[in-house]
Each structure stands twice: as C-alpha cells, then as structure tokens.
Amino acid sequence: MQLMKWNVEINVDIPLPNKCVICVAPHTSNWDFILCELALKASGLHSGFLMKETWFFFPLGYVFRAMGGIAVPRKKGSDLTKSIIEAGNKSKSFVIALTPEGTRSYNEHWRKGFLHIAYGMDIPILLCYLDFKNKVVCLDREFKYSGNIDDDLKQVKLYYKDIPAKYPEKFGTGL
C-alpha cells in the first residue's frame, strides 16, 4: 500500500470480531478488490469474498479460492446466501467482504445479501470504503442494523453516497 501511496485507516474503536460482514463500496474497478484485500490483510483480517464464477478458470481459480474466494453462479435459483450463512455458522472464524453493488458498472439497486448474511448469522457489519481521491482505504464504522432490510440498506447507502470512486460515473446509490 505504501508503494502505491495509499493509506489504510482502521478505527481502533470498532471491534474486529472473529465473525462479521465487511461491506465495501464504491466498487467501480478491479483495483477496488486488490486495494481492499491488501488493506484488510494489513489490518490483520483475513476475509473471504464473492466473485463471479467466470473468474474461477485455471489457474486463477486456485489462487482465488486460496485467498478465500467464493464463486458466484450467474444462473438464478442458486441459494448462495443460505449456503454462506450455513458455512459461516459452522466456522469458528468467518469474515467476508462484499460489495453490495454487485457490479463495477453503474447500479443504484444494491444487493441485500450482505444484510441477509449478517441477520442470518447475527453478526456485525463493518463499513469499509475506498476513497480514490485521497488514496485511502478506511474501515471506520460498525453498522448497527435494525432488522428492517429496506431501512438498513438506505442507511448504508447514505454512508457511502459521497465517497469518491475511481470512476464516479459508475457509482450510484439512488439517493
């Protein structure tokens, strides 16, 4: 991170629990993944992540799985969220970083899976952002969810709405 002149800011007042969901935004480039992975490693967190299954070809598939990657099927009908909750409940340690936008393209209709996972496992959600203007990856807040998925998603979007993305035209919250 230092070589790329990026800073990692971790709020020391938030707990870094053995089980949590890390919500990461904005997500407008492949650099987001690399920077977030490096920042989380620097903070001592090893997190899993979701990535579309087309990236899991040989030999990258082995690398991504070793890093904690979970291939997301493109077809409808797979119950990935339920599978993640079941796997997380069986584990002593479970940290997963998710981008609710679900794409690097403009999308103001964020996915709610990160909330469903946190609710289903009764684990905290930590908020992490990538500020490309100031070259900062920041993990600074635990989101206290209410259990109302629509209200909670709106509150998360409010937190991220003014963060400068690498490609601002690709980032939207709908707010």
PDB file of C-alpha atoms in Angstrom:
ATOM      1  CA  MET A   1       0.000   0.000   0.000  1.00  0.00           C
ATOM      2  CA  GLN A   2       2.870   2.364   0.799  1.00  0.00           C
ATOM      3  CA  LEU A   3       4.477   1.733  -2.597  1.00  0.00           C
ATOM      4  CA  MET A   4       1.226   2.794  -4.269  1.00  0.00           C
ATOM      5  CA  LYS A   5       0.993   5.772  -1.867  1.00  0.00           C
ATOM      6  CA  TRP A   6      -2.267   4.571  -0.322  1.00  0.00           C
ATOM      7  CA  ASN A   7      -3.141   4.820   3.364  1.00  0.00           C
ATOM      8  CA  VAL A   8      -5.102   2.323   5.419  1.00  0.00           C
ATOM      9  CA  GLU A   9      -7.202   3.795   8.199  1.00  0.00           C
ATOM     10  CA  ILE A  10      -8.737   1.463  10.760  1.00  0.00           C
ATOM     11  CA  ASN A  11     -10.872   2.958  13.508  1.00  0.00           C
ATOM     12  CA  VAL A  12      -9.394   1.493  16.682  1.00  0.00           C
ATOM     13  CA  ASP A  13     -12.709   1.982  18.478  1.00  0.00           C
ATOM     14  CA  ILE A  14     -14.539  -0.620  16.403  1.00  0.00           C
ATOM     15  CA  PRO A  15     -14.098  -4.281  17.232  1.00  0.00           C
ATOM     16  CA  LEU A  16     -12.539  -6.591  14.670  1.00  0.00           C
ATOM     17  CA  PRO A  17     -14.609  -9.668  15.508  1.00  0.00           C
ATOM     18  CA  ASN A  18     -13.989 -13.291  14.535  1.00  0.00           C
ATOM     19  CA  LYS A  19     -17.243 -13.217  12.564  1.00  0.00           C
ATOM     20  CA  CYS A  20     -18.504 -10.268  10.559  1.00  0.00           C
ATOM     21  CA  VAL A  21     -19.572  -8.990   7.164  1.00  0.00           C
ATOM     22  CA  ILE A  22     -17.477  -6.187   5.703  1.00  0.00           C
ATOM     23  CA  CYS A  23     -19.469  -4.020   3.328  1.00  0.00           C
ATOM     24  CA  VAL A  24     -17.143  -2.417   0.760  1.00  0.00           C
ATOM     25  CA  ALA A  25     -18.012   0.427  -1.622  1.00  0.00           C
ATOM     26  CA  PRO A  26     -17.661   2.069  -4.038  1.00  0.00           C
ATOM     27  CA  HIS A  27     -16.880  -0.745  -6.454  1.00  0.00           C
ATOM     28  CA  THR A  28     -16.105   0.651  -9.906  1.00  0.00           C
ATOM     29  CA  SER A  29     -12.837  -1.062 -10.909  1.00  0.00           C
ATOM     30  CA  ASN A  30     -10.820  -4.223 -10.374  1.00  0.00           C
ATOM     31  CA  TRP A  31      -8.400  -2.153  -8.305  1.00  0.00           C
ATOM     32  CA  ASP A  32     -11.053  -1.996  -5.578  1.00  0.00           C
ATOM     33  CA  PHE A  33     -10.620  -5.706  -4.928  1.00  0.00           C
ATOM     34  CA  ILE A  34      -6.824  -5.548  -4.810  1.00  0.00           C
ATOM     35  CA  LEU A  35      -6.707  -2.485  -2.568  1.00  0.00           C
ATOM     36  CA  CYS A  36      -9.328  -3.829  -0.199  1.00  0.00           C
ATOM     37  CA  GLU A  37      -7.608  -7.217   0.109  1.00  0.00           C
ATOM     38  CA  LEU A  38      -4.261  -5.539   0.859  1.00  0.00           C
ATOM     39  CA  ALA A  39      -5.839  -3.177   3.397  1.00  0.00           C
ATOM     40  CA  LEU A  40      -7.681  -5.948   5.223  1.00  0.00           C
ATOM     41  CA  LYS A  41      -4.513  -8.054   5.362  1.00  0.00           C
ATOM     42  CA  ALA A  42      -2.643  -5.037   6.762  1.00  0.00           C
ATOM     43  CA  SER A  43      -5.291  -4.760   9.492  1.00  0.00           C
ATOM     44  CA  GLY A  44      -4.860  -8.422  10.406  1.00  0.00           C
ATOM     45  CA  LEU A  45      -8.180  -9.559   8.924  1.00  0.00           C
ATOM     46  CA  HIS A  46      -8.371 -12.467   6.531  1.00  0.00           C
ATOM     47  CA  SER A  47     -11.626 -12.206   4.654  1.00  0.00           C
ATOM     48  CA  GLY A  48     -13.419 -14.248   2.087  1.00  0.00           C
ATOM     49  CA  PHE A  49     -15.053 -12.586  -0.883  1.00  0.00           C
ATOM     50  CA  LEU A  50     -17.528 -13.253  -3.656  1.00  0.00           C
ATOM     51  CA  MET A  51     -16.601 -13.075  -7.323  1.00  0.00           C
ATOM     52  CA  LYS A  52     -18.454 -14.103 -10.449  1.00  0.00           C
ATOM     53  CA  GLU A  53     -17.696 -17.684 -11.391  1.00  0.00           C
ATOM     54  CA  THR A  54     -16.234 -16.765 -14.779  1.00  0.00           C
ATOM     55  CA  TRP A  55     -13.086 -15.554 -12.979  1.00  0.00           C
ATOM     56  CA  PHE A  56     -12.506 -19.010 -11.485  1.00  0.00           C
ATOM     57  CA  PHE A  57     -10.763 -20.510 -14.522  1.00  0.00           C
ATOM     58  CA  PHE A  58      -7.411 -22.314 -14.393  1.00  0.00           C
ATOM     59  CA  PRO A  59      -5.070 -21.233 -12.838  1.00  0.00           C
ATOM     60  CA  LEU A  60      -6.787 -18.173 -11.307  1.00  0.00           C
ATOM     61  CA  GLY A  61      -9.475 -20.333  -9.713  1.00  0.00           C
ATOM     62  CA  TYR A  62      -6.909 -21.971  -7.432  1.00  0.00           C
ATOM     63  CA  VAL A  63      -5.467 -18.598  -6.461  1.00  0.00           C
ATOM     64  CA  PHE A  64      -8.850 -17.001  -5.724  1.00  0.00           C
ATOM     65  CA  ARG A  65     -10.058 -19.985  -3.682  1.00  0.00           C
ATOM     66  CA  ALA A  66      -6.798 -19.985  -1.676  1.00  0.00           C
ATOM     67  CA  MET A  67      -7.427 -16.307  -0.950  1.00  0.00           C
ATOM     68  CA  GLY A  68     -10.942 -17.067   0.323  1.00  0.00           C
ATOM     69  CA  GLY A  69     -12.851 -16.552  -2.906  1.00  0.00           C
ATOM     70  CA  ILE A  70     -16.325 -17.954  -3.417  1.00  0.00           C
ATOM     71  CA  ALA A  71     -17.546 -18.318  -6.998  1.00  0.00           C
ATOM     72  CA  VAL A  72     -20.954 -16.757  -7.591  1.00  0.00           C
ATOM     73  CA  PRO A  73     -23.071 -18.679 -10.090  1.00  0.00           C
ATOM     74  CA  ARG A  74     -24.595 -16.489 -12.782  1.00  0.00           C
ATOM     75  CA  LYS A  75     -27.760 -18.550 -13.062  1.00  0.00           C
ATOM     76  CA  LYS A  76     -30.826 -17.778 -10.987  1.00  0.00           C
ATOM     77  CA  GLY A  77     -32.049 -20.248  -8.422  1.00  0.00           C
ATOM     78  CA  SER A  78     -28.861 -20.996  -6.512  1.00  0.00           C
ATOM     79  CA  ASP A  79     -29.300 -20.127  -2.842  1.00  0.00           C
ATOM     80  CA  LEU A  80     -25.830 -18.699  -2.289  1.00  0.00           C
ATOM     81  CA  THR A  81     -26.808 -16.536   0.682  1.00  0.00           C
ATOM     82  CA  LYS A  82     -28.258 -19.513   2.553  1.00  0.00           C
ATOM     83  CA  SER A  83     -25.127 -21.574   1.802  1.00  0.00           C
ATOM     84  CA  ILE A  84     -22.872 -18.772   3.084  1.00  0.00           C
ATOM     85  CA  ILE A  85     -24.905 -18.477   6.300  1.00  0.00           C
ATOM     86  CA  GLU A  86     -24.715 -22.238   6.886  1.00  0.00           C
ATOM     87  CA  ALA A  87     -20.955 -22.328   6.246  1.00  0.00           C
ATOM     88  CA  GLY A  88     -20.384 -19.274   8.439  1.00  0.00           C
ATOM     89  CA  ASN A  89     -22.391 -20.700  11.314  1.00  0.00           C
ATOM     90  CA  LYS A  90     -20.231 -23.857  11.249  1.00  0.00           C
ATOM     91  CA  SER A  91     -16.954 -21.893  11.342  1.00  0.00           C
ATOM     92  CA  LYS A  92     -15.145 -20.510  14.379  1.00  0.00           C
ATOM     93  CA  SER A  93     -13.991 -17.564  12.299  1.00  0.00           C
ATOM     94  CA  PHE A  94     -15.938 -16.064   9.412  1.00  0.00           C
ATOM     95  CA  VAL A  95     -15.125 -12.728   7.804  1.00  0.00           C
ATOM     96  CA  ILE A  96     -16.454 -11.933   4.345  1.00  0.00           C
ATOM     97  CA  ALA A  97     -16.028  -8.710   2.376  1.00  0.00           C
ATOM     98  CA  LEU A  98     -18.893  -7.951  -0.012  1.00  0.00           C
ATOM     99  CA  THR A  99     -19.651  -5.197  -2.496  1.00  0.00           C
ATOM    100  CA  PRO A 100     -23.404  -4.582  -2.380  1.00  0.00           C
ATOM    101  CA  GLU A 101     -23.389  -3.003  -5.842  1.00  0.00           C
ATOM    102  CA  GLY A 102     -22.644  -6.473  -7.220  1.00  0.00           C
ATOM    103  CA  THR A 103     -21.005  -4.998 -10.317  1.00  0.00           C
ATOM    104  CA  ARG A 104     -18.390  -2.484 -11.390  1.00  0.00           C
ATOM    105  CA  SER A 105     -20.983  -0.806 -13.616  1.00  0.00           C
ATOM    106  CA  TYR A 106     -23.445   1.851 -12.502  1.00  0.00           C
ATOM    107  CA  ASN A 107     -26.080   0.276 -10.269  1.00  0.00           C
ATOM    108  CA  GLU A 108     -28.147   2.091  -7.699  1.00  0.00           C
ATOM    109  CA  HIS A 109     -30.175  -1.066  -6.933  1.00  0.00           C
ATOM    110  CA  TRP A 110     -27.795  -2.623  -4.449  1.00  0.00           C
ATOM    111  CA  ARG A 111     -27.997  -6.267  -3.466  1.00  0.00           C
ATOM    112  CA  LYS A 112     -29.165  -7.087   0.029  1.00  0.00           C
ATOM    113  CA  GLY A 113     -27.236 -10.326   0.527  1.00  0.00           C
ATOM    114  CA  PHE A 114     -24.740  -8.735   2.931  1.00  0.00           C
ATOM    115  CA  LEU A 115     -27.646  -7.750   5.178  1.00  0.00           C
ATOM    116  CA  HIS A 116     -29.277 -11.184   4.921  1.00  0.00           C
ATOM    117  CA  ILE A 117     -25.968 -12.842   5.857  1.00  0.00           C
ATOM    118  CA  ALA A 118     -25.460 -10.562   8.875  1.00  0.00           C
ATOM    119  CA  TYR A 119     -29.080 -11.013  10.019  1.00  0.00           C
ATOM    120  CA  GLY A 120     -28.984 -14.780   9.435  1.00  0.00           C
ATOM    121  CA  MET A 121     -25.792 -15.236  11.428  1.00  0.00           C
ATOM    122  CA  ASP A 122     -26.457 -12.410  13.932  1.00  0.00           C
ATOM    123  CA  ILE A 123     -23.025 -10.911  13.260  1.00  0.00           C
ATOM    124  CA  PRO A 124     -21.879  -7.302  12.877  1.00  0.00           C
ATOM    125  CA  ILE A 125     -21.483  -5.389   9.646  1.00  0.00           C
ATOM    126  CA  LEU A 126     -18.349  -3.267   9.303  1.00  0.00           C
ATOM    127  CA  LEU A 127     -18.297  -0.476   6.727  1.00  0.00           C
ATOM    128  CA  CYS A 128     -15.220  -0.037   4.550  1.00  0.00           C
ATOM    129  CA  TYR A 129     -14.731   2.489   1.787  1.00  0.00           C
ATOM    130  CA  LEU A 130     -12.173   3.148  -0.915  1.00  0.00           C
ATOM    131  CA  ASP A 131     -11.540   6.859  -1.425  1.00  0.00           C
ATOM    132  CA  PHE A 132      -9.660   7.193  -4.713  1.00  0.00           C
ATOM    133  CA  LYS A 133      -9.387  10.977  -4.490  1.00  0.00           C
ATOM    134  CA  ASN A 134      -7.422  10.853  -1.232  1.00  0.00           C
ATOM    135  CA  LYS A 135      -5.956   7.343  -1.728  1.00  0.00           C
ATOM    136  CA  VAL A 136      -7.431   5.929   1.465  1.00  0.00           C
ATOM    137  CA  VAL A 137      -8.954   2.569   2.315  1.00  0.00           C
ATOM    138  CA  CYS A 138     -10.904   3.124   5.503  1.00  0.00           C
ATOM    139  CA  LEU A 139     -12.629   0.666   7.835  1.00  0.00           C
ATOM    140  CA  ASP A 140     -14.225   3.048  10.273  1.00  0.00           C
ATOM    141  CA  ARG A 141     -17.673   2.032  11.397  1.00  0.00           C
ATOM    142  CA  GLU A 142     -19.744  -0.828  12.702  1.00  0.00           C
ATOM    143  CA  PHE A 143     -23.216  -0.545  11.229  1.00  0.00           C
ATOM    144  CA  LYS A 144     -25.924  -1.174  13.815  1.00  0.00           C
ATOM    145  CA  TYR A 145     -28.707  -2.719  11.792  1.00  0.00           C
ATOM    146  CA  SER A 146     -32.357  -2.599  12.776  1.00  0.00           C
ATOM    147  CA  GLY A 147     -33.570  -5.736  11.020  1.00  0.00           C
ATOM    148  CA  ASN A 148     -35.654  -3.728   8.550  1.00  0.00           C
ATOM    149  CA  ILE A 149     -33.827  -4.581   5.346  1.00  0.00           C
ATOM    150  CA  ASP A 150     -35.044  -1.612   3.279  1.00  0.00           C
ATOM    151  CA  ASP A 151     -34.317   0.955   6.007  1.00  0.00           C
ATOM    152  CA  ASP A 152     -30.930  -0.616   6.737  1.00  0.00           C
ATOM    153  CA  LEU A 153     -29.943  -0.602   3.063  1.00  0.00           C
ATOM    154  CA  LYS A 154     -30.912   3.069   2.811  1.00  0.00           C
ATOM    155  CA  GLN A 155     -28.747   3.906   5.841  1.00  0.00           C
ATOM    156  CA  VAL A 156     -25.775   2.059   4.344  1.00  0.00           C
ATOM    157  CA  LYS A 157     -26.231   3.899   1.038  1.00  0.00           C
ATOM    158  CA  LEU A 158     -26.323   7.237   2.899  1.00  0.00           C
ATOM    159  CA  TYR A 159     -22.970   6.396   4.466  1.00  0.00           C
ATOM    160  CA  TYR A 160     -21.364   5.765   1.058  1.00  0.00           C
ATOM    161  CA  LYS A 161     -23.130   8.298  -1.174  1.00  0.00           C
ATOM    162  CA  ASP A 162     -20.376  10.966  -1.142  1.00  0.00           C
ATOM    163  CA  ILE A 163     -17.307   8.704  -1.265  1.00  0.00           C
ATOM    164  CA  PRO A 164     -15.159   9.473  -4.349  1.00  0.00           C
ATOM    165  CA  ALA A 165     -14.976   6.362  -6.556  1.00  0.00           C
ATOM    166  CA  LYS A 166     -12.234   5.632  -9.067  1.00  0.00           C
ATOM    167  CA  TYR A 167     -14.866   6.054 -11.796  1.00  0.00           C
ATOM    168  CA  PRO A 168     -17.547   8.331 -10.276  1.00  0.00           C
ATOM    169  CA  GLU A 169     -19.860   7.870 -13.272  1.00  0.00           C
ATOM    170  CA  LYS A 170     -20.081   4.164 -12.387  1.00  0.00           C
ATOM    171  CA  PHE A 171     -21.088   4.705  -8.745  1.00  0.00           C
ATOM    172  CA  GLY A 172     -24.637   5.341  -7.639  1.00  0.00           C
ATOM    173  CA  THR A 173     -26.717   4.981  -4.528  1.00  0.00           C
ATOM    174  CA  GLY A 174     -30.009   6.310  -5.882  1.00  0.00           C
ATOM    175  CA  LEU A 175     -30.123   8.861  -3.063  1.00  0.00           C
TER     176      LEU A 175
END
